[in-house]
Coordinates of C-alpha atoms in Angstrom, one line a residue:
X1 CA 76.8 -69.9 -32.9
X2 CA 80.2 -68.5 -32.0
X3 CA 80.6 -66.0 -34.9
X4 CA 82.9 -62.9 -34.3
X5 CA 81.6 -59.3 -35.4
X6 CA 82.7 -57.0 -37.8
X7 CA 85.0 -59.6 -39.2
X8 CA 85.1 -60.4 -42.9
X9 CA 81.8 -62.8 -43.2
X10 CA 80.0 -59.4 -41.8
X11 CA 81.3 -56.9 -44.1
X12 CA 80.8 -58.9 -47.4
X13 CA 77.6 -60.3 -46.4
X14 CA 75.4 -57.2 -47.4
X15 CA 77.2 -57.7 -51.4
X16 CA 76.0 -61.5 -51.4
X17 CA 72.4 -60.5 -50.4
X18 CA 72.5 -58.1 -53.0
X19 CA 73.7 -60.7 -55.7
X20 CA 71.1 -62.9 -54.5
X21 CA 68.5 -60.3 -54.8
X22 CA 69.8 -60.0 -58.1
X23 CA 69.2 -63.6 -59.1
X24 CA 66.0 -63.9 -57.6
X25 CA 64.8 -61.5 -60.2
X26 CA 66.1 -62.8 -63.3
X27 CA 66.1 -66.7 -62.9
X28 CA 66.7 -69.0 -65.5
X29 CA 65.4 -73.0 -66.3
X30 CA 67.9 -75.5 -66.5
X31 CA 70.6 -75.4 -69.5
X32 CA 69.2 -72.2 -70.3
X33 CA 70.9 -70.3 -67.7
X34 CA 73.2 -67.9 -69.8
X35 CA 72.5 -64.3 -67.6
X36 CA 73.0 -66.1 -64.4
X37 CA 76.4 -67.9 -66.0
X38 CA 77.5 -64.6 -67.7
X39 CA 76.9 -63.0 -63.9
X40 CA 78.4 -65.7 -62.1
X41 CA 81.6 -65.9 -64.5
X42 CA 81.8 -61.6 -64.0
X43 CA 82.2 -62.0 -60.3
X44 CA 84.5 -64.6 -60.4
X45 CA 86.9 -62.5 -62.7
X46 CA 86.8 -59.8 -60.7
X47 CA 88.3 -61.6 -57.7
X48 CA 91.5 -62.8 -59.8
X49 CA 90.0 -66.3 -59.8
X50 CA 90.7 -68.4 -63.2
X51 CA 87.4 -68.7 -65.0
X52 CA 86.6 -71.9 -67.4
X53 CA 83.0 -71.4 -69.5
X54 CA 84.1 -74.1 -71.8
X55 CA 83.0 -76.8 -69.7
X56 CA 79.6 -78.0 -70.3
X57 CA 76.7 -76.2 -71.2
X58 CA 76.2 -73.3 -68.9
X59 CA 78.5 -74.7 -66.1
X60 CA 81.2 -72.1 -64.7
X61 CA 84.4 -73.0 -63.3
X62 CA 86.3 -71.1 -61.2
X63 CA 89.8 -72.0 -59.7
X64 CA 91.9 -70.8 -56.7
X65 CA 95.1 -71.9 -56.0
X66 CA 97.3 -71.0 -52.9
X67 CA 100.6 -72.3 -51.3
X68 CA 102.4 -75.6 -53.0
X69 CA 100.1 -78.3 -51.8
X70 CA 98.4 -81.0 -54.1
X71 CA 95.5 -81.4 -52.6
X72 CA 92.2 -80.3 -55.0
X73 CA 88.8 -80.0 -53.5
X74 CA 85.5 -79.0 -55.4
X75 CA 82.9 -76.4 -54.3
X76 CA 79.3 -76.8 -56.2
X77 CA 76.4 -74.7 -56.3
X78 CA 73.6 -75.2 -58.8
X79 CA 72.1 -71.9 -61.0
X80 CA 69.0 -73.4 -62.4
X81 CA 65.3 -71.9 -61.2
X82 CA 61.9 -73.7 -61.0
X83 CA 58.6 -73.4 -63.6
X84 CA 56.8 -72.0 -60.9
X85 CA 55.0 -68.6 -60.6
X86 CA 55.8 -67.0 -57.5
X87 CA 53.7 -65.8 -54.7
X88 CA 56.1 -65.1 -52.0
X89 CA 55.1 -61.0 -52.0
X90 CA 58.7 -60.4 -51.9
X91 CA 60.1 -56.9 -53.0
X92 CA 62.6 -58.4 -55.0
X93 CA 60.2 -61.1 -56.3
X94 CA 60.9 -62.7 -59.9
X95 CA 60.5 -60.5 -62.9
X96 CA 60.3 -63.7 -65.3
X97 CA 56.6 -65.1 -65.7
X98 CA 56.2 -68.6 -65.1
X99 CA 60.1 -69.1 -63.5
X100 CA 61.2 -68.9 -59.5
X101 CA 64.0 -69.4 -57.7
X102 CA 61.8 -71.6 -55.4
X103 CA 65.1 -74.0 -54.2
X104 CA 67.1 -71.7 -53.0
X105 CA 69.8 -72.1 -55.8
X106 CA 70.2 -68.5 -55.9
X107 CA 71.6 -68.3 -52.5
X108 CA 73.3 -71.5 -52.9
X109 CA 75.3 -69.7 -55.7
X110 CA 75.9 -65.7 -54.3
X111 CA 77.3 -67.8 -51.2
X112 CA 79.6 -70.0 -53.4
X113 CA 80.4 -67.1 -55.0
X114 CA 81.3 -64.8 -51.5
X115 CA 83.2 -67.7 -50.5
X116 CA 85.0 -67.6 -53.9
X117 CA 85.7 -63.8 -53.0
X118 CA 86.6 -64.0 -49.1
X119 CA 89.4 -67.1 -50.3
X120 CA 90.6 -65.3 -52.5
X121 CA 91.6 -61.9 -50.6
X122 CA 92.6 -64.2 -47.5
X123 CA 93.6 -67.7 -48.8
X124 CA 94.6 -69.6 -45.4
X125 CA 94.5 -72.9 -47.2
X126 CA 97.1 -75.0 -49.4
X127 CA 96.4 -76.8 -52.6
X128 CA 93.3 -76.0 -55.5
X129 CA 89.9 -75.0 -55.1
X130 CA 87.7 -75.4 -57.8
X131 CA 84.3 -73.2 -57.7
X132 CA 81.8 -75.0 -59.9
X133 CA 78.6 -73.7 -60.7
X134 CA 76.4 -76.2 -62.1
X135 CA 73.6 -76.2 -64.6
X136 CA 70.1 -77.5 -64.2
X137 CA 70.3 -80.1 -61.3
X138 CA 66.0 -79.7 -61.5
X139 CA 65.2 -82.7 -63.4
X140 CA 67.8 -82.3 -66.0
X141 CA 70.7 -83.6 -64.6
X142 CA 73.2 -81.3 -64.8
X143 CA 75.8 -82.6 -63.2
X144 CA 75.3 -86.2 -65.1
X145 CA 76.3 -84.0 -67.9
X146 CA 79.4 -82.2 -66.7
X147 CA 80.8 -85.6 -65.8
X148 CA 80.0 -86.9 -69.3
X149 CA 81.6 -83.8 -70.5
X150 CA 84.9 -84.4 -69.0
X151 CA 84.6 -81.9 -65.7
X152 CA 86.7 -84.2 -63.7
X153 CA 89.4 -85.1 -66.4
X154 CA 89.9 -81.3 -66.0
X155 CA 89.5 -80.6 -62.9
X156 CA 90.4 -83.9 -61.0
X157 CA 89.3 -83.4 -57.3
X158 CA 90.2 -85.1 -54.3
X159 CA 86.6 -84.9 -52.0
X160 CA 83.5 -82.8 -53.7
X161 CA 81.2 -80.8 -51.0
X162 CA 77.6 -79.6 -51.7
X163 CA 75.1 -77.3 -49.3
X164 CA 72.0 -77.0 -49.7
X165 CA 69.1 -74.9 -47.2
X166 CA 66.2 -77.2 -46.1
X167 CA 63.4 -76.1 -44.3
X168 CA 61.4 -77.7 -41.4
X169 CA 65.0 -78.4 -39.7
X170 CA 66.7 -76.3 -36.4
X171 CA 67.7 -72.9 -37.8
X172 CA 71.3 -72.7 -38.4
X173 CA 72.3 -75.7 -37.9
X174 CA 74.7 -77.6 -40.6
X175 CA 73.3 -81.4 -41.2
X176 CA 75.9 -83.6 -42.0
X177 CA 75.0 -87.7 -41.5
X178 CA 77.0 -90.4 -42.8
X179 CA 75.6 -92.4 -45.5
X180 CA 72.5 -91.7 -47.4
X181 CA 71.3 -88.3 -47.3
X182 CA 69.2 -88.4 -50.0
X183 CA 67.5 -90.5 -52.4
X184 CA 68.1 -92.5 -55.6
X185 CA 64.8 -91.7 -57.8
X186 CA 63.7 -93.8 -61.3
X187 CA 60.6 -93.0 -63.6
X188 CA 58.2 -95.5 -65.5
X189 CA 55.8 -95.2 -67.8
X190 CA 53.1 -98.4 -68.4
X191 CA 51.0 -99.0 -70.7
X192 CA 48.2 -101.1 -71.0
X193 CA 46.8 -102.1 -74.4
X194 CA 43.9 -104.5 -75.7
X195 CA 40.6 -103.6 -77.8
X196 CA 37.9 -101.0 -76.7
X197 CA 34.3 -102.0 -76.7
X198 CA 31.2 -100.0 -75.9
X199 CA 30.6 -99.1 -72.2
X200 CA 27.5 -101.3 -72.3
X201 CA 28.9 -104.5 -74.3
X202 CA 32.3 -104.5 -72.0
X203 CA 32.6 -108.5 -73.7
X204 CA 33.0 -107.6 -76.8
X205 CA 36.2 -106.0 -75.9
X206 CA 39.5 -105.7 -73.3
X207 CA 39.7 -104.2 -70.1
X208 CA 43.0 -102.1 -70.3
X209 CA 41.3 -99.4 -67.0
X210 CA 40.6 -103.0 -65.2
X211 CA 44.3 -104.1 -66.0
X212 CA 45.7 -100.9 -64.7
X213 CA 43.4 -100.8 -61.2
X214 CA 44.6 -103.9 -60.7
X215 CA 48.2 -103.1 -61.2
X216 CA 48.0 -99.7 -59.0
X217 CA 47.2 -102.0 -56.0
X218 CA 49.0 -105.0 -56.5
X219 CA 52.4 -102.6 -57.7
X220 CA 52.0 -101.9 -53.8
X221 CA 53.3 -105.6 -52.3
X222 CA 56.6 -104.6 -54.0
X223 CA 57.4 -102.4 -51.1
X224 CA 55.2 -104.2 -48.8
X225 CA 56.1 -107.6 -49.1
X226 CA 59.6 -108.5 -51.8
X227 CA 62.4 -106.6 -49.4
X228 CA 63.2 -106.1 -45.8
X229 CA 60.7 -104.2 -44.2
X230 CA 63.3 -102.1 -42.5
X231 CA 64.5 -100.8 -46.1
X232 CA 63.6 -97.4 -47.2
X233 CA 61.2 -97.9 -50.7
X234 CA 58.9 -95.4 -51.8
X235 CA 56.7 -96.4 -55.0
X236 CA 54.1 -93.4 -55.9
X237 CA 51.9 -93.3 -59.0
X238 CA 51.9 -90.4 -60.2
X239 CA 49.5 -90.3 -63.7
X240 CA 47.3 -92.1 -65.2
X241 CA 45.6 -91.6 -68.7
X242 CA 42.6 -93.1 -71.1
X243 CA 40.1 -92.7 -72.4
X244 CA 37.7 -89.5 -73.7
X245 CA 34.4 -90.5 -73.2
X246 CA 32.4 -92.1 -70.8
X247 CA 30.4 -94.8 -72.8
X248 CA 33.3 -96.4 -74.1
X249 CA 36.3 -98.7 -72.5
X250 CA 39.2 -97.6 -74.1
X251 CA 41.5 -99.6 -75.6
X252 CA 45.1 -97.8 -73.9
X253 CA 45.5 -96.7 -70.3
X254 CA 49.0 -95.4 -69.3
X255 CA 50.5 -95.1 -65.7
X256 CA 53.2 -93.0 -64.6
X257 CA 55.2 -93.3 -61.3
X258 CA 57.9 -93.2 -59.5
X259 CA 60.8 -95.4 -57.4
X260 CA 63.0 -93.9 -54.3
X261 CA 65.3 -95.8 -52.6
X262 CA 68.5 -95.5 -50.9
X263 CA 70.1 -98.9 -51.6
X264 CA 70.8 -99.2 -55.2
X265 CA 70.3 -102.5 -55.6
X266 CA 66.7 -101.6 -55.4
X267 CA 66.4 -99.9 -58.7
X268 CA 66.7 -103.5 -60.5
X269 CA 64.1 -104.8 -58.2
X270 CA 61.6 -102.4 -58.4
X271 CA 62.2 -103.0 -62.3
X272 CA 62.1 -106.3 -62.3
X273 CA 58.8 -106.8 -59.8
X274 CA 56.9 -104.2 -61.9
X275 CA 57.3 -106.1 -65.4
X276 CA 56.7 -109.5 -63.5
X277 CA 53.5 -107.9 -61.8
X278 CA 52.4 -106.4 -65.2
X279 CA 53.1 -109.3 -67.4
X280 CA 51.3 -111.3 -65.0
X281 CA 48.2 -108.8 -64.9
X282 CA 48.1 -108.5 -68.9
X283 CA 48.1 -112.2 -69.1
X284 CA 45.0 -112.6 -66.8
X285 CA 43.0 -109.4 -68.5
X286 CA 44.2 -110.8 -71.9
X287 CA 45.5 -107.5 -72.8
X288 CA 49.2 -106.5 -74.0
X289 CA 51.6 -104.5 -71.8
X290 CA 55.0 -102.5 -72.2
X291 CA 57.0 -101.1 -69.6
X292 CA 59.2 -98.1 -70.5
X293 CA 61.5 -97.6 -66.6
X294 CA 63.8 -94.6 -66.5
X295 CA 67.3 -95.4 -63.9
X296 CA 67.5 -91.5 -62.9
X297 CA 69.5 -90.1 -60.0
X298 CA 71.1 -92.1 -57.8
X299 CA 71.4 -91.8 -54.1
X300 CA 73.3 -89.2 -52.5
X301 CA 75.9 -91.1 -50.0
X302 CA 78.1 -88.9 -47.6
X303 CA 81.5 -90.6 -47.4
X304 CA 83.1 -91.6 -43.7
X305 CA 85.9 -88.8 -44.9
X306 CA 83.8 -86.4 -46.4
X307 CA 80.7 -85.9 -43.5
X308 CA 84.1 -85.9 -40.7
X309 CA 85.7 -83.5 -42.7
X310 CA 82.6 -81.3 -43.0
X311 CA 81.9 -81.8 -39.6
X312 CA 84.9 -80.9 -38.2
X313 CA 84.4 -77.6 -40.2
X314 CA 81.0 -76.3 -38.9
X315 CA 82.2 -77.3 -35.7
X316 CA 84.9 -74.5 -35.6
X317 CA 82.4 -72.0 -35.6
X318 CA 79.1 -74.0 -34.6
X319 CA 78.0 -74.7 -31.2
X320 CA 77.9 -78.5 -30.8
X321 CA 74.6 -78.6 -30.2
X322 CA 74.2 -76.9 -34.1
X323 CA 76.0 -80.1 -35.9
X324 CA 73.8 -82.9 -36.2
X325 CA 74.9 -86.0 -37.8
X326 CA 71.1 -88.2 -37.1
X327 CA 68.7 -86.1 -38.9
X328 CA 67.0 -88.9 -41.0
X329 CA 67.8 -88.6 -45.0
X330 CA 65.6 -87.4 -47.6
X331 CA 63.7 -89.3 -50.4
X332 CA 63.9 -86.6 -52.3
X333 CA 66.6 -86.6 -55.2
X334 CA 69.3 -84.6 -56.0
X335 CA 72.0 -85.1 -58.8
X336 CA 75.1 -84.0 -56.6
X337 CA 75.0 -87.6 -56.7
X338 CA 77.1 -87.8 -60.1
X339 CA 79.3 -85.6 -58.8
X340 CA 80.3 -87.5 -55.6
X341 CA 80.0 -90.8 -56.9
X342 CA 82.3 -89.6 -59.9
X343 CA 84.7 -87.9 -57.2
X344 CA 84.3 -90.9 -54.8
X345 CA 84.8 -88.9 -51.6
X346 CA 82.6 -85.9 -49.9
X347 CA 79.6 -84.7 -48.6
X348 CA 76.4 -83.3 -49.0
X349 CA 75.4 -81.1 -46.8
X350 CA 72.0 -79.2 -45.3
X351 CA 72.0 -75.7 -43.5
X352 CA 68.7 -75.7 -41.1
X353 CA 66.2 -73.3 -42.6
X354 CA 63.5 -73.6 -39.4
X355 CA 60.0 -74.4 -39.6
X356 CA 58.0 -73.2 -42.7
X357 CA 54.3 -73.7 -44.2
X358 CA 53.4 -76.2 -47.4
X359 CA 53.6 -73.7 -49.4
X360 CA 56.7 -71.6 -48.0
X361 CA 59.0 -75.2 -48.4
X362 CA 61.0 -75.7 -50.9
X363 CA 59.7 -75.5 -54.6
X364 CA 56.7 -74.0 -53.2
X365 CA 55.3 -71.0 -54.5
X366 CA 56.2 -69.0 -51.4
X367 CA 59.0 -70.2 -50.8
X368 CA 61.1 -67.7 -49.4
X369 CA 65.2 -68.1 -48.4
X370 CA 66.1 -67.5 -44.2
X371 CA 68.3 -65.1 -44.9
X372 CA 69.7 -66.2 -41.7
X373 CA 71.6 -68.8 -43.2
X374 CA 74.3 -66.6 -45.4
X375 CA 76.8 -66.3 -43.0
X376 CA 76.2 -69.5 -41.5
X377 CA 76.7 -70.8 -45.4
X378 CA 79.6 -68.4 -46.2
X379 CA 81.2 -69.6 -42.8
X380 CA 80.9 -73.1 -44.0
X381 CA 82.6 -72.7 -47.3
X382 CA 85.8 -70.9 -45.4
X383 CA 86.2 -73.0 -43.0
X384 CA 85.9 -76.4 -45.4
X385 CA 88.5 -75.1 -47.6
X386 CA 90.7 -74.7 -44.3
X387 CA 89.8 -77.9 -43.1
X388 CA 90.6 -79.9 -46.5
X389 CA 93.7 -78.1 -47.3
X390 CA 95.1 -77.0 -44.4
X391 CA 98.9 -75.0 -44.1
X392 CA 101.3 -76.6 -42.9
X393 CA 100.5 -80.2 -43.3

């Protein structure tokens, strides 16, 4: 990494550990975030940025403005913690029962917040930056709500650019492919319904456990055997419930599960395939059926503008061999998606966190944040802002 000492990145980076220390002792669940956003908002002040609490929820906007350009780009960095209890050992471990920072959002959001403060003292770049810290993107989607709130009537941006850490990739590296990055996810709950009957007279009565064995496997030929086998489909059951005694077949049995895909069309497919699967099934087991599926986030899909741009950013202060564009996307979710889909141009990008246990990964219970990657993230956030909005244009 071709990174010059003593400069700027060096002398603030000791104040962003600190605020993420900070963090990592006082998170905060999704929407409920009002310490971290009442920090967050604090910091921005004091570096002369204009601060907007108004927005939705918990979300903070800042915005920075230099030179005449028009050009607006939008910096986002989530706040939300994890229900998990940690057992990292750390010194600066969380001092709220039951919640973690176990994501990494905390860094995520002390480097937004040093890049906030290095752009501000030296602001080599021409047009609007807006800062924008976002509430719970765990589960909740947060950012499906800022755009419903009106974020980008207010703050109209040109390209949007995420970062996240992820483990089990080269150490400071920045990740940037084109196209899918990470995956679209929907939820469904089914239920199967007929008449219970004792264990020992099974005739007298439904089958709804039979019904639902039978759907678990067959559910599988979805992925297996309705789309191109080169397409990327995951299908995971997840729960199942019934009954609350062993002599007797119950007369409910509910499934949970999941869908993750990259190609959107595949969310009505799934859907469709599962109700034709488990009408079919109910039909043959003579029981009833209803099928309750959840569209959630969609896919995350790095623009041919945004990943170049991005690109062309780390690579002003990354080694070549550090910017990799062919690291195979995630089916893991993430709701930056609203925000770049609603924006229509950027990127989503990963910082390499090197190899880690099960445990130690992210929303583990050990998880625990390479602090190797802040200047590597704080470099990235510069030199984006110089890259989208260059002087001089």
């Amino acid at each position: 990494m071709r990174m010059q000492k003593n400069d700027h990145i060096d002398a603030i980076l000791p104040e962003v550990i600190g605020w993420q220390r900070h963090l990592h002792r006082h998170p905060e669940l999704g929407f409920s975030e009002f310490q971290t956003a009442d920090f967050v908002a604090g910091k921005l002040q004091e570096f002369g940025l204009e601060v907007h609490r108004d927005v939705s929820a918990t979300a903070v906007v800042g915005v920075l403005k230099a030179g005449s350009g028009t050009g607006r780009i939008m910096f986002r960095a989530e706040l939300d913690a994890l229900p998990v209890d940690e057992a990292s050992g750390l010194e600066h471990s969380s001092e709220t029962k039951g919640v973690m920072h176990a994501c990494g959002h905390d860094a995520h959001t002390a480097m937004l917040l040093g890049a906030a403060q290095l752009l501000s003292q030296a602001p080599n770049f021409d047009g609007t930056i807006y800062f924008v810290f976002q509430p719970a993107e765990e589960v909740h989607g947060g950012g499906r709500k800022m755009i419903a709130d009106g974020l980008l009537e207010r703050f109209p941006a040109d390209m949007a650019f995420s970062q996240h850490n992820w483990p089990g990739t080269a150490e400071g590296a920045v990740i940037v492919p084109t196209g899918p990055i990470m995956a679209g996810v929907d939820d469904f709950t089914l239920t199967f319904s007929g008449k219970g009957a004792h264990a020992a007279m099974p005739d007298l009565g439904d089958d709804p456990v039979l019904a639902a064995a039978e759907f678990i496997c067959s559910a599988q030929r979805i992925v297996s055997r309705t789309i191109n086998p080169q397409a990327a489909l995951v299908l995971s059951f997840t729960q199942m419930h019934g009954g609350r005694i062993n002599n007797i077949v119950p007369s409910q049995m509910e499934l949970q599960g999941t869908a993750r895909f990259f190609d959107p069309a595949l969310s009505d497919h799934v859907e469709a395939r599962l109700r034709q699967i488990a009408g079919g099934i109910a039909m043959a087991h003579g029981v009833a059926f209803d099928l309750d599926y959840r569209k959630g986030y969609p896919a995350v899909v790095n623009t041919v503008t945004g990943a170049e741009t991005a690109r062309r950013a780390a690579r002003s202060f990354l080694d070549e061999g550090l910017v990799l564009t062919e690291e195979p996307p995630s089916l893991g979710c993430e709701d930056f998606s609203y925000l770049l889909n609603a924006v229509g141009n950027g990127a989503y990008l990963w910082l390499g966190a090197g190899d880690v246990g099960p445990r130690a990964g992210l929303h583990g219970d050990a998880y625990v944040f390479n602090d190797a990657l802040f200047p590597v993230g704080l470099r990235m956030w510069v030199s984006l802002a110089e890259t989208a909005l260059p002087r001089n244009r």
